[in-house]
Coordinates of C-alpha atoms in Angstrom, one line a residue:
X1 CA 0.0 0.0 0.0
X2 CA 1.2 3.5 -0.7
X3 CA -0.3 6.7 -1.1
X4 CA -0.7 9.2 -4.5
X5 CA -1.4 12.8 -4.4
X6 CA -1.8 15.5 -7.0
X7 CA -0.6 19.2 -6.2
X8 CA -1.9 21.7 -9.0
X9 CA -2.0 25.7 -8.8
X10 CA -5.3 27.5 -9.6
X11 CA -6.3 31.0 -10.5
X12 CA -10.0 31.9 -10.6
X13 CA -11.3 28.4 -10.3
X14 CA -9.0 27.2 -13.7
X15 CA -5.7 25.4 -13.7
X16 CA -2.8 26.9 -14.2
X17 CA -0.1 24.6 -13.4
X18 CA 0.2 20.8 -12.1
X19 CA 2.4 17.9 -12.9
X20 CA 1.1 17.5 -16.8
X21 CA 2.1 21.3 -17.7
X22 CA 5.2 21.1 -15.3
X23 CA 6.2 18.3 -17.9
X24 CA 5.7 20.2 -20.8
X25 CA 8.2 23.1 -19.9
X26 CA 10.6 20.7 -19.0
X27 CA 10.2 19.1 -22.3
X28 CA 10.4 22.4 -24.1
X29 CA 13.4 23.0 -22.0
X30 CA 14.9 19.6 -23.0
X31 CA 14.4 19.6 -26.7
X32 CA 14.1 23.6 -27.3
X33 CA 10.9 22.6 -29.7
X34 CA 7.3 22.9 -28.5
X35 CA 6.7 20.5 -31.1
X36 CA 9.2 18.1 -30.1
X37 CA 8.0 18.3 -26.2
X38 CA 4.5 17.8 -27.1
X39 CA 5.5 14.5 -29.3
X40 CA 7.2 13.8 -26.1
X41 CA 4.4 13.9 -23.8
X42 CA 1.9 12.3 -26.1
X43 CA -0.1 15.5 -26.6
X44 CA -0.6 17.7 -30.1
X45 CA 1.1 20.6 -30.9
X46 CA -2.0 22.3 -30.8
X47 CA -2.6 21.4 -27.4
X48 CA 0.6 22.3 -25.9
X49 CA 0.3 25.5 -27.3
X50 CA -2.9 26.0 -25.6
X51 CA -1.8 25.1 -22.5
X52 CA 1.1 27.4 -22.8
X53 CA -1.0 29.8 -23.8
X54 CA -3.6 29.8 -21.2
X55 CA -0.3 29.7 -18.3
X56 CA 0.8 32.7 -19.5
X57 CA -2.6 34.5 -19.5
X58 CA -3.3 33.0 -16.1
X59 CA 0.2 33.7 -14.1
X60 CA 0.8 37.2 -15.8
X61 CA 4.0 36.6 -17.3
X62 CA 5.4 35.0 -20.6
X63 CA 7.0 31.2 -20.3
X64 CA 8.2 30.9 -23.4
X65 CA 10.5 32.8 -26.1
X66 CA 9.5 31.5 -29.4
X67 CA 10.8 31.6 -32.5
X68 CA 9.5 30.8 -35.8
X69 CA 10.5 28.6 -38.3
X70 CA 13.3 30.0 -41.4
X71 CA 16.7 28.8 -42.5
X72 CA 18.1 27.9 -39.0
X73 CA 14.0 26.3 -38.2
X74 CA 12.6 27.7 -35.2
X75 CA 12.8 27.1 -31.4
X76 CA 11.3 27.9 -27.6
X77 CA 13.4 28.7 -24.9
X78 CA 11.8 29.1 -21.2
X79 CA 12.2 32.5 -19.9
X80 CA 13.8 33.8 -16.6
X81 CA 10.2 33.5 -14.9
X82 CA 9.3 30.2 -16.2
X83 CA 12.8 28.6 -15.0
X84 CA 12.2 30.0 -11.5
X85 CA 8.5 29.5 -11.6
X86 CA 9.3 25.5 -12.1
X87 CA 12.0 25.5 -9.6
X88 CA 9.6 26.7 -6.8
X89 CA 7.2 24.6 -8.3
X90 CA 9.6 21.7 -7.8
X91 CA 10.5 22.7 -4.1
X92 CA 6.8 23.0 -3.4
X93 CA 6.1 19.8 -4.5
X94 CA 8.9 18.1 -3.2
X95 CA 8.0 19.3 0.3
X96 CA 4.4 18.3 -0.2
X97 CA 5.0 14.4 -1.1
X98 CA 8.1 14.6 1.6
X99 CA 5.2 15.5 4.1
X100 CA 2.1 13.4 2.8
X101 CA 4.7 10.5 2.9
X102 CA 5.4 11.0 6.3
X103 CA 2.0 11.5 7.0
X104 CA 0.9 8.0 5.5
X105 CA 3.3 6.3 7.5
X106 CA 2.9 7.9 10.7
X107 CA -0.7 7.0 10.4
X108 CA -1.0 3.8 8.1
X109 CA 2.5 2.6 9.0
X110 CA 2.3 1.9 12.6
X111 CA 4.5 5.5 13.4
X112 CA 3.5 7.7 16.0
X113 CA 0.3 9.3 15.5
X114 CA 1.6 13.0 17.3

């Protein structure tokens, strides 16, 4: 037995960010191609450009520096914000599991139930 939990960021009742999206930026950080990170994640292009859309309308800052295609092709680079954004992200959820596993055991586990 072991125990799941989902951590996701909302901002007037919509998603902003969770585990999916965080996936996608690191993708896109990975490959420097939104098309190549969606391919990654198993979603469209189109998709991924929603979502990445819809994040920056909801947070209030760009994620992404695009460019378009042309002799060189195109690319996406994460901004300043979106690198720091997913590292406090990270931390968050890090510290979330660290303390729902804890949690589990203390009370499923036989630990001390303090």
């Amino acid at each position: 037995m072991e125990i799941k939990s989902k951590l996701w960021i909302e901002a007037d009742g919509k998603p902003v960010f969770g585990r999916g999206r965080r996936f996608l930026l690191e993708a896109i950080d990975h490959y420097g191609s939104i098309n190549q990170a969606a391919k990654e994640i198993n979603i469209s292009y189109r998709k991924a450009w929603g979502y990445i859309k819809a994040m920056e309308e909801r947070l209030g800052f760009k994620l992404i520096e695009r460019q378009t295609g042309g002799k060189n092709g195109g690319g996406a680079v994460l901004t300043p914000a979106a690198r720091d954004f997913l590292k406090k992200y990270r931390s968050m959820e890090e510290g979330i599991n660290e303390f729902v596993d804890q949690r589990f055991k203390m009370f499923f586990k036989g630990g001390s139930h303090v």
